[in-house]
Short mmCIF file of C-alpha atoms in Angstrom, two decimals:
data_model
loop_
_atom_site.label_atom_id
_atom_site.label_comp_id
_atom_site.label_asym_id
_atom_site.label_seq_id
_atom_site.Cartn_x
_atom_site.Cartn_y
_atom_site.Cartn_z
CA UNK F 1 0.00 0.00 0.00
CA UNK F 2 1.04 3.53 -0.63
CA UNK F 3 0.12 6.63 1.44
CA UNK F 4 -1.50 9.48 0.13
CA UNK F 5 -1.96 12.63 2.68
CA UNK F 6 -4.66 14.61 1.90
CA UNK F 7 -4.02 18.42 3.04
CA UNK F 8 -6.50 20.18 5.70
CA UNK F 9 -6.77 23.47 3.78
CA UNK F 10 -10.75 23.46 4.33
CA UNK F 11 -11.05 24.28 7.90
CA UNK F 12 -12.10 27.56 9.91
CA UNK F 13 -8.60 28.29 10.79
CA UNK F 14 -5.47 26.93 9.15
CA UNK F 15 -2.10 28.39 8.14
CA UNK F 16 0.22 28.52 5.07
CA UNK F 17 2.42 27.14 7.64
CA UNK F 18 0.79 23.95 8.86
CA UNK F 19 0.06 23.05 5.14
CA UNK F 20 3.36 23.74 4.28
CA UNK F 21 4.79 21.65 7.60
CA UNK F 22 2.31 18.91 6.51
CA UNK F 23 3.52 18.34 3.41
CA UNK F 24 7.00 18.61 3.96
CA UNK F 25 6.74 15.36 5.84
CA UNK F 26 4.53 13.79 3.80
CA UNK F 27 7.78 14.22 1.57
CA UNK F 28 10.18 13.30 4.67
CA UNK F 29 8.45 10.06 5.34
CA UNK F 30 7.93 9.19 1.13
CA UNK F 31 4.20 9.35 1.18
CA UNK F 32 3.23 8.94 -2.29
CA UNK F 33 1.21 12.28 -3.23
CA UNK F 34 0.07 14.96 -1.47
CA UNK F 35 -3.77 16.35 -2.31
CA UNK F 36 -5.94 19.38 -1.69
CA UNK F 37 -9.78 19.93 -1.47
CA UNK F 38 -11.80 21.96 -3.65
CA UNK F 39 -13.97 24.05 -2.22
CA UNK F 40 -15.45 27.44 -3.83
CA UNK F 41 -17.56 28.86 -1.14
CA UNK F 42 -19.28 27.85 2.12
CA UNK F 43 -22.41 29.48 1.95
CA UNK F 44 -23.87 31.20 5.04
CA UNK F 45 -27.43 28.95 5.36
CA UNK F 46 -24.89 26.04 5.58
CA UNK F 47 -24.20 26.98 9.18
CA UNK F 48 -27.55 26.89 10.37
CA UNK F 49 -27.71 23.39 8.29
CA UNK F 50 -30.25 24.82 5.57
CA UNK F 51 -28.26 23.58 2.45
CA UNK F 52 -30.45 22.08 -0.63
CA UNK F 53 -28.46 18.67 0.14
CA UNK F 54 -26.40 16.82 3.23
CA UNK F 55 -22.56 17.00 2.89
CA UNK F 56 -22.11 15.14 -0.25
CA UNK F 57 -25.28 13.83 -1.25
CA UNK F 58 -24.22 11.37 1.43
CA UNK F 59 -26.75 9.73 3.45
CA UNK F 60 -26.73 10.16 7.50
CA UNK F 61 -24.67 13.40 7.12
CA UNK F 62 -26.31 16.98 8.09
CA UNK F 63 -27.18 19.68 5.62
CA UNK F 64 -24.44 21.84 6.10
CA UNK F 65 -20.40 22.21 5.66
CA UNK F 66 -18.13 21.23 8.73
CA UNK F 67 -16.70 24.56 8.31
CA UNK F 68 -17.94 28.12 8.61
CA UNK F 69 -19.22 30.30 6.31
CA UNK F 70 -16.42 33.05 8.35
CA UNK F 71 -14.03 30.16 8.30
CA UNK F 72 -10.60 31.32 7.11
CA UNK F 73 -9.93 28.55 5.18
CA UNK F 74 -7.96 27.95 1.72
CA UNK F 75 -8.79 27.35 -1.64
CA UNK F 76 -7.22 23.75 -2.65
CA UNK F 77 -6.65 24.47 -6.86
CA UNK F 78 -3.80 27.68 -6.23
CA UNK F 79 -2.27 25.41 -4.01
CA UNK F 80 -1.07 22.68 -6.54
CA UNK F 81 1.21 24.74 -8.65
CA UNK F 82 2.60 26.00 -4.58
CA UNK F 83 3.01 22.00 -4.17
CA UNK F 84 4.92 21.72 -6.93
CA UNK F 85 7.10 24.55 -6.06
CA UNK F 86 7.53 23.18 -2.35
CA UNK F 87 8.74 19.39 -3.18
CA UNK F 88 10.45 17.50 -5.44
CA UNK F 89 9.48 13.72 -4.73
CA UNK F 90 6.32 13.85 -3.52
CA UNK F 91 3.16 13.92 -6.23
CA UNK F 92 0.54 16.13 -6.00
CA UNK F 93 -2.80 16.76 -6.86
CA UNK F 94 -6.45 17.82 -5.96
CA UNK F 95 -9.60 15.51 -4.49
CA UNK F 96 -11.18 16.23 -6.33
CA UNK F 97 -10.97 18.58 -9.06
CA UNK F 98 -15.03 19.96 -9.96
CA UNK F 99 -15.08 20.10 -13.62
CA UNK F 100 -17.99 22.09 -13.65
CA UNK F 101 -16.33 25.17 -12.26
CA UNK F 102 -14.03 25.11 -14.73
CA UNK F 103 -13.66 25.43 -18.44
CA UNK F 104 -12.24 22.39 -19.83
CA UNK F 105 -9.89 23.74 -22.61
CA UNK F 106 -9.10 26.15 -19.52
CA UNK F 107 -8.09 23.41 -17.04
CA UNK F 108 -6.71 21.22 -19.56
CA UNK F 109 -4.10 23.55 -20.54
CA UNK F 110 -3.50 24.70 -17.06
CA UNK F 111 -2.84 21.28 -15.86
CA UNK F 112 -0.20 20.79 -18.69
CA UNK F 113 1.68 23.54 -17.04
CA UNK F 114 1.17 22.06 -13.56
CA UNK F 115 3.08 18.96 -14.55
CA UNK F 116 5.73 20.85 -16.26
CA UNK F 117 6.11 22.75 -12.61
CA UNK F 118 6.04 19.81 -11.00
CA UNK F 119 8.48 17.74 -13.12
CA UNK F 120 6.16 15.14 -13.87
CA UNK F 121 4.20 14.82 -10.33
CA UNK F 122 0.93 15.74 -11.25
CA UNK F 123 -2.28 13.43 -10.34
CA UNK F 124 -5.80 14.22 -11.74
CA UNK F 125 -8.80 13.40 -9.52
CA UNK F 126 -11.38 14.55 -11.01
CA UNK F 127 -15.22 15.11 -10.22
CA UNK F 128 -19.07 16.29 -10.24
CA UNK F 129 -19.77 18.86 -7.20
CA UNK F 130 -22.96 18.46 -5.51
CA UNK F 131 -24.06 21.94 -3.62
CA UNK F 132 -25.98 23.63 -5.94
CA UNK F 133 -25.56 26.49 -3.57
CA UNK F 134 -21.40 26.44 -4.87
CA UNK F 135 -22.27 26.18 -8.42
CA UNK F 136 -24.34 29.49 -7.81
CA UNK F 137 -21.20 31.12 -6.25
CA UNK F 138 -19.29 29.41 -9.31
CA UNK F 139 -21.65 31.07 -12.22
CA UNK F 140 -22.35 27.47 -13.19
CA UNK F 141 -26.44 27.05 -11.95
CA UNK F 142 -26.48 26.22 -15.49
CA UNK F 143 -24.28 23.24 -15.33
CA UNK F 144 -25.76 21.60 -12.28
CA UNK F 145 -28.36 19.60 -13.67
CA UNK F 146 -26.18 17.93 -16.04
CA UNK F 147 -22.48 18.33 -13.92
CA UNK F 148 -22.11 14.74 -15.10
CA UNK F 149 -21.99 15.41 -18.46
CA UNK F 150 -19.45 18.55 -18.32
CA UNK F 151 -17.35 15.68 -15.98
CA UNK F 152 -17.20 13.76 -19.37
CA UNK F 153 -16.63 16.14 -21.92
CA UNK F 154 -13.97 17.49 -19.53
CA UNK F 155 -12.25 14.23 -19.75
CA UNK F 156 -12.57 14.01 -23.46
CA UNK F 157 -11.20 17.76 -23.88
CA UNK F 158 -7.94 16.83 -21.86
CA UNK F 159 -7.34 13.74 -23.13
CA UNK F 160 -7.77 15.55 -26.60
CA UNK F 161 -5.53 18.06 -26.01
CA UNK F 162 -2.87 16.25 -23.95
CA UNK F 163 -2.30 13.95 -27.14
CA UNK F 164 -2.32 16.25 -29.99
CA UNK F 165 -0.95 19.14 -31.11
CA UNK F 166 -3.56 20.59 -32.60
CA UNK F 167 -7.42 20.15 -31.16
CA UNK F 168 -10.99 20.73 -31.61
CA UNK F 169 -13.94 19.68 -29.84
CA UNK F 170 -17.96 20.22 -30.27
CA UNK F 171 -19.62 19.68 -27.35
CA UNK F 172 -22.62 21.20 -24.74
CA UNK F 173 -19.80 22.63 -22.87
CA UNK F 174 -16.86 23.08 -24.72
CA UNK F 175 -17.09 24.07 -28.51
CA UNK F 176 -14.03 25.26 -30.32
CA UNK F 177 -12.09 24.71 -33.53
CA UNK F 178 -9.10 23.42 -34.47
CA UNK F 179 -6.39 24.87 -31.87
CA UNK F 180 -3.01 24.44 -29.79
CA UNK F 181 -3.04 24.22 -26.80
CA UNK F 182 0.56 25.07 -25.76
CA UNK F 183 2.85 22.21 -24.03
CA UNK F 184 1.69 19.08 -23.27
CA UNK F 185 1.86 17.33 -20.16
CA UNK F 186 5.32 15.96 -19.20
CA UNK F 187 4.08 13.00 -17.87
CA UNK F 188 3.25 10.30 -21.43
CA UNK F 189 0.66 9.62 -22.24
CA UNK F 190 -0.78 11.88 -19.48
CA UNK F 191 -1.07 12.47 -15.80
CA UNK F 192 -2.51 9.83 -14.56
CA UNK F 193 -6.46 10.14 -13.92
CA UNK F 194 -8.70 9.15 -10.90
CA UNK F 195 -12.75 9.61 -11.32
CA UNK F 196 -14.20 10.12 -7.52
CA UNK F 197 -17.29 8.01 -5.99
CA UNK F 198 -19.50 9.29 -3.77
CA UNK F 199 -23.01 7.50 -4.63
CA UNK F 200 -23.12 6.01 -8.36
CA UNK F 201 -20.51 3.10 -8.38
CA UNK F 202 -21.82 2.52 -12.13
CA UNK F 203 -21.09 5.88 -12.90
CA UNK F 204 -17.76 5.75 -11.66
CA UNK F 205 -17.11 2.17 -13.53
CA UNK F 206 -18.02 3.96 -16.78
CA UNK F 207 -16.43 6.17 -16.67
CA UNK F 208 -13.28 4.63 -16.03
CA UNK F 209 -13.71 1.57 -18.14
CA UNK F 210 -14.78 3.75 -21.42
CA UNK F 211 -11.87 6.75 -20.55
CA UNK F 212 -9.22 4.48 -19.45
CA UNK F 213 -8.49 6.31 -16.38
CA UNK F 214 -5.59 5.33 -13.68
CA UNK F 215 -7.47 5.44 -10.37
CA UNK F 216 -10.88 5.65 -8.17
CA UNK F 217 -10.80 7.95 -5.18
CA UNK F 218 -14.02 7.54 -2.40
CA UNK F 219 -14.81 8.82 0.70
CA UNK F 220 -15.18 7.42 4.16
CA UNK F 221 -15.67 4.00 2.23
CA UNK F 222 -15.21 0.79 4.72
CA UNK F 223 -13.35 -2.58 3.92
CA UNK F 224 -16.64 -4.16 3.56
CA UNK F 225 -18.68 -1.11 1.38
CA UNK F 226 -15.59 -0.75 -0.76
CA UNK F 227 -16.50 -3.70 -2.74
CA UNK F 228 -19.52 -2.59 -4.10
CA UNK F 229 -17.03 -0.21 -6.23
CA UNK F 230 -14.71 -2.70 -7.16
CA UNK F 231 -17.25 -5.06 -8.36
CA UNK F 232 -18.86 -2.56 -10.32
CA UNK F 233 -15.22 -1.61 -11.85
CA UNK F 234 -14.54 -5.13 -12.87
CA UNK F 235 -18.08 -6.17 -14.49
CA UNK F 236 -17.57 -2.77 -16.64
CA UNK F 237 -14.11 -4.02 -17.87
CA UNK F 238 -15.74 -7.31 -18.64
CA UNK F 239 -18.48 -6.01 -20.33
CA UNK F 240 -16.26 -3.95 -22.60
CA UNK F 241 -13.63 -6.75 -23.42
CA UNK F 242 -10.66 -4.93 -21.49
CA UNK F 243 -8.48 -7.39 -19.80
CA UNK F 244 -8.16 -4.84 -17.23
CA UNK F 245 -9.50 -5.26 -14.08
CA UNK F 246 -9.75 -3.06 -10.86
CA UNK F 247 -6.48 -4.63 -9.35
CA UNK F 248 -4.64 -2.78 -11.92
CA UNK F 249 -5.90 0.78 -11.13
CA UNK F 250 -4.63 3.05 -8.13
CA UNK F 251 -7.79 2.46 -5.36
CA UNK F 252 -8.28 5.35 -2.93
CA UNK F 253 -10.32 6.72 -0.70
CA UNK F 254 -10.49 10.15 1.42
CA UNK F 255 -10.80 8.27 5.49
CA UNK F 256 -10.56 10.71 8.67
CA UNK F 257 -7.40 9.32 10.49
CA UNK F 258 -6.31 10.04 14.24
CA UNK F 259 -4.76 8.27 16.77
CA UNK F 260 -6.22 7.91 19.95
CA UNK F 261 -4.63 6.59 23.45
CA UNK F 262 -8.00 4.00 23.97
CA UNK F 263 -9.78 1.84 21.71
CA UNK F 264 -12.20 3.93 20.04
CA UNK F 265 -16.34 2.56 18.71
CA UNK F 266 -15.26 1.57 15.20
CA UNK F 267 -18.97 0.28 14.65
CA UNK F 268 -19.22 1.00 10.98
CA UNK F 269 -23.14 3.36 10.33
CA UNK F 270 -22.09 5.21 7.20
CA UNK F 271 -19.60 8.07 6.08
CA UNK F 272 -19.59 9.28 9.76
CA UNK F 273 -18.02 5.98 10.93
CA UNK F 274 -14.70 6.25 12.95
CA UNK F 275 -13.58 4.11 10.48
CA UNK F 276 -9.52 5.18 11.11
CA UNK F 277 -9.88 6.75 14.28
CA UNK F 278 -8.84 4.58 17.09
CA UNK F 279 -5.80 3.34 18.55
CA UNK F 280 -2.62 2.21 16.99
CA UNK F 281 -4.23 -1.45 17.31
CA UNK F 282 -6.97 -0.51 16.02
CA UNK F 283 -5.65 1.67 12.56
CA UNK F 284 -3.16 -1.30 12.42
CA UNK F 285 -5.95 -3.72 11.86
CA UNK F 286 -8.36 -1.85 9.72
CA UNK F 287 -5.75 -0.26 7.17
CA UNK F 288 -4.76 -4.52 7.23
CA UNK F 289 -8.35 -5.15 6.47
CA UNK F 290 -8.42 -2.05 3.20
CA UNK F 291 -5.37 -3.43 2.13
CA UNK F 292 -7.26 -7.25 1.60
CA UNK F 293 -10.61 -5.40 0.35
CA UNK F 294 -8.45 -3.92 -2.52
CA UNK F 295 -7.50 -0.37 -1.16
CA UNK F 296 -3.96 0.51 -2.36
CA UNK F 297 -3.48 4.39 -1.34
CA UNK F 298 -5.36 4.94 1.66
CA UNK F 299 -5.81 8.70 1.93
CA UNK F 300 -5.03 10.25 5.26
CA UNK F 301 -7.04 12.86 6.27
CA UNK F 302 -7.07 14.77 9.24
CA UNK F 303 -10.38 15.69 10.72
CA UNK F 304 -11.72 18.91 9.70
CA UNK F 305 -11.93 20.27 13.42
CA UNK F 306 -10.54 19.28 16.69
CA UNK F 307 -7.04 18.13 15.48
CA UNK F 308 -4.62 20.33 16.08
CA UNK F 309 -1.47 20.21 13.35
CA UNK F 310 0.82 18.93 15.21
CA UNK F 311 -0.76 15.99 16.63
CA UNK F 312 -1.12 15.00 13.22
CA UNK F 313 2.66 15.60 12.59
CA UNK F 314 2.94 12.93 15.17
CA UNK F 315 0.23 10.04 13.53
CA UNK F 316 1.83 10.51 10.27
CA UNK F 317 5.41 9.48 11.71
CA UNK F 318 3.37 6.44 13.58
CA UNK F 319 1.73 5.69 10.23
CA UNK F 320 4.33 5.47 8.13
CA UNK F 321 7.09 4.06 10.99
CA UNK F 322 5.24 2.21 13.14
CA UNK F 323 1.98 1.29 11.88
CA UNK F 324 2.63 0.29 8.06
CA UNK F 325 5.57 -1.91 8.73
CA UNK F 326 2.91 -4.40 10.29
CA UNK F 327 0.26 -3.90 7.62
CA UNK F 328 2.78 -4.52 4.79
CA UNK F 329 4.25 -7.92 6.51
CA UNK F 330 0.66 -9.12 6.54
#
């Protein structure tokens, strides 16, 4: 299993300091990437829970933001290119990129540079939205109703303009002639891809099975739930004659990870589950038990409140020194 650390830059206070003390570690220890969240805006009927939809779309989760609409938080896509600039090993990326805030020709081309920045570290996660609220904020109330769509012909516009030199595309939401593009990725054939999966694991399958794509990132998924993905991964191979199968693809997912002194309730009731927050027993076992469901790059996340910095300085060194040795000798 690799490690994947995925930055607290969405909480109600947070410094260009702790990120940057984060991820220098992340390098010190040879974590495999480092990734941001995207987040536009935290509108203010979040805080007194009066969003459209719970956090996520996600069942048995309130309708609101963990974080403030005064929270003095970060945005996670001006951050990457600051990545690249702060590391050299390291690989970097954001989970997960909205499409539908962005224009894909735009963010195509603007990821190209990223990887040239980052000598070749760039990942791609890439993704829907869901707060209608944000896509407001974002100009895009347009998009929302079919955010799925834009998520494919965003896929088809970089993976069109990554591979040629000149491009043109005629789509709902991108619609241009034949142009360049500037320099392509450094990374061949590309950056390496990852769709998210919050709800749909269909969706997700399709789209990775028809684009080719590297990865799947989730959230808060268990051992047990995260074979519903799989599964659906593999029958969409099957069903399009790839001899590729979901063993061969990067499998992530975002899990809120601390350390505790005592055993911890583990009980697993959904997304809000305390699924890697326990003691070193206890994060022992269950990153043993990912690692046999399938997981590959469990992504460490530090709760959004409660947690201060430097106590996850500290879980990251037990992690990585302490904690994986055991899970990889399993």
């Amino acid at each position: 299993m690799k490690l994947a650390l995925y930055l607290p830059n969405f909480r109600d206070k947070v410094t260009i300091q702790e990120l940057e003390d984060l991820t220098a570690l992340a390098e010190e220890l040879d974590f495999d990437s480092v990734w941001t969240l995207d987040r536009i805006v935290v509108p203010e009927a979040s805080d007194r829970q009066e969003l459209q939809y719970s956090f996520g779309m996600m069942d048995g989760l309130p309708n609101a933001l963990p974080v403030s609409s005064r929270g003095e938080w970060f945005q996670g896509y001006p951050l990457i290119p600051w990545l690249a600039a702060k590391t050299s090993k390291v690989r970097i990326g954001m989970s997960i990129i909205d499409t539908p805030f962005r224009a894909p020709g735009v963010l195509a081309a603007e990821l190209a540079t990223i990887d040239h920045l980052s000598n070749g570290r760039l990942n791609v996660g890439l993704g829907s939205g869901w707060m209608p609220e944000e896509f407001a904020a974002a100009s895009a109330s347009h998009i929302f109703p079919k955010r799925h769509k834009h998520v494919r012909e965003s896929i088809e516009v970089m993976q069109g303009v990554w591979a040629n030199e000149h491009f043109e595309y005629h789509g709902e939401f991108a619609d241009f002639d034949l142009c360049g593009f500037g320099a392509k990725p450094l990374q061949k054939p590309r950056p390496p891809i990852f769709m998210s999966g919050l709800k749909d694991p269909l969706r997700s399958a399709r789209r990775i099975t028809r684009y080719d794509l590297d990865g799947w990132i989730g959230i808060q998924d268990s051992p047990e739930g995260l074979g519903k993905w799989l599964t659906a991964i593999d029958q969409q191979f099957e069903e399009i004659g790839s001899p590729k199968r979901s063993k061969d693809l990067v499998i992530s997912s975002m899990i809120w990870t601390v350390i505790t002194d005592t055993d911890t309730d583990q009980t697993v009731n959904g997304v809000a589950s305390n699924l890697l927050v326990g003691s070193e027993k206890q994060v022992t076992d269950r990153l043993k038990a990912y690692k046999e469901a399938g997981m590959t790059m469990p992504l460490i996340w530090p709760p959004f409140a409660d947690v201060p910095v430097s106590k996850t300085l500290d879980d990251l060194k037990r992690i990585k020194n302490d904690i994986m040795p055991k899970v990889e000798a399993s």
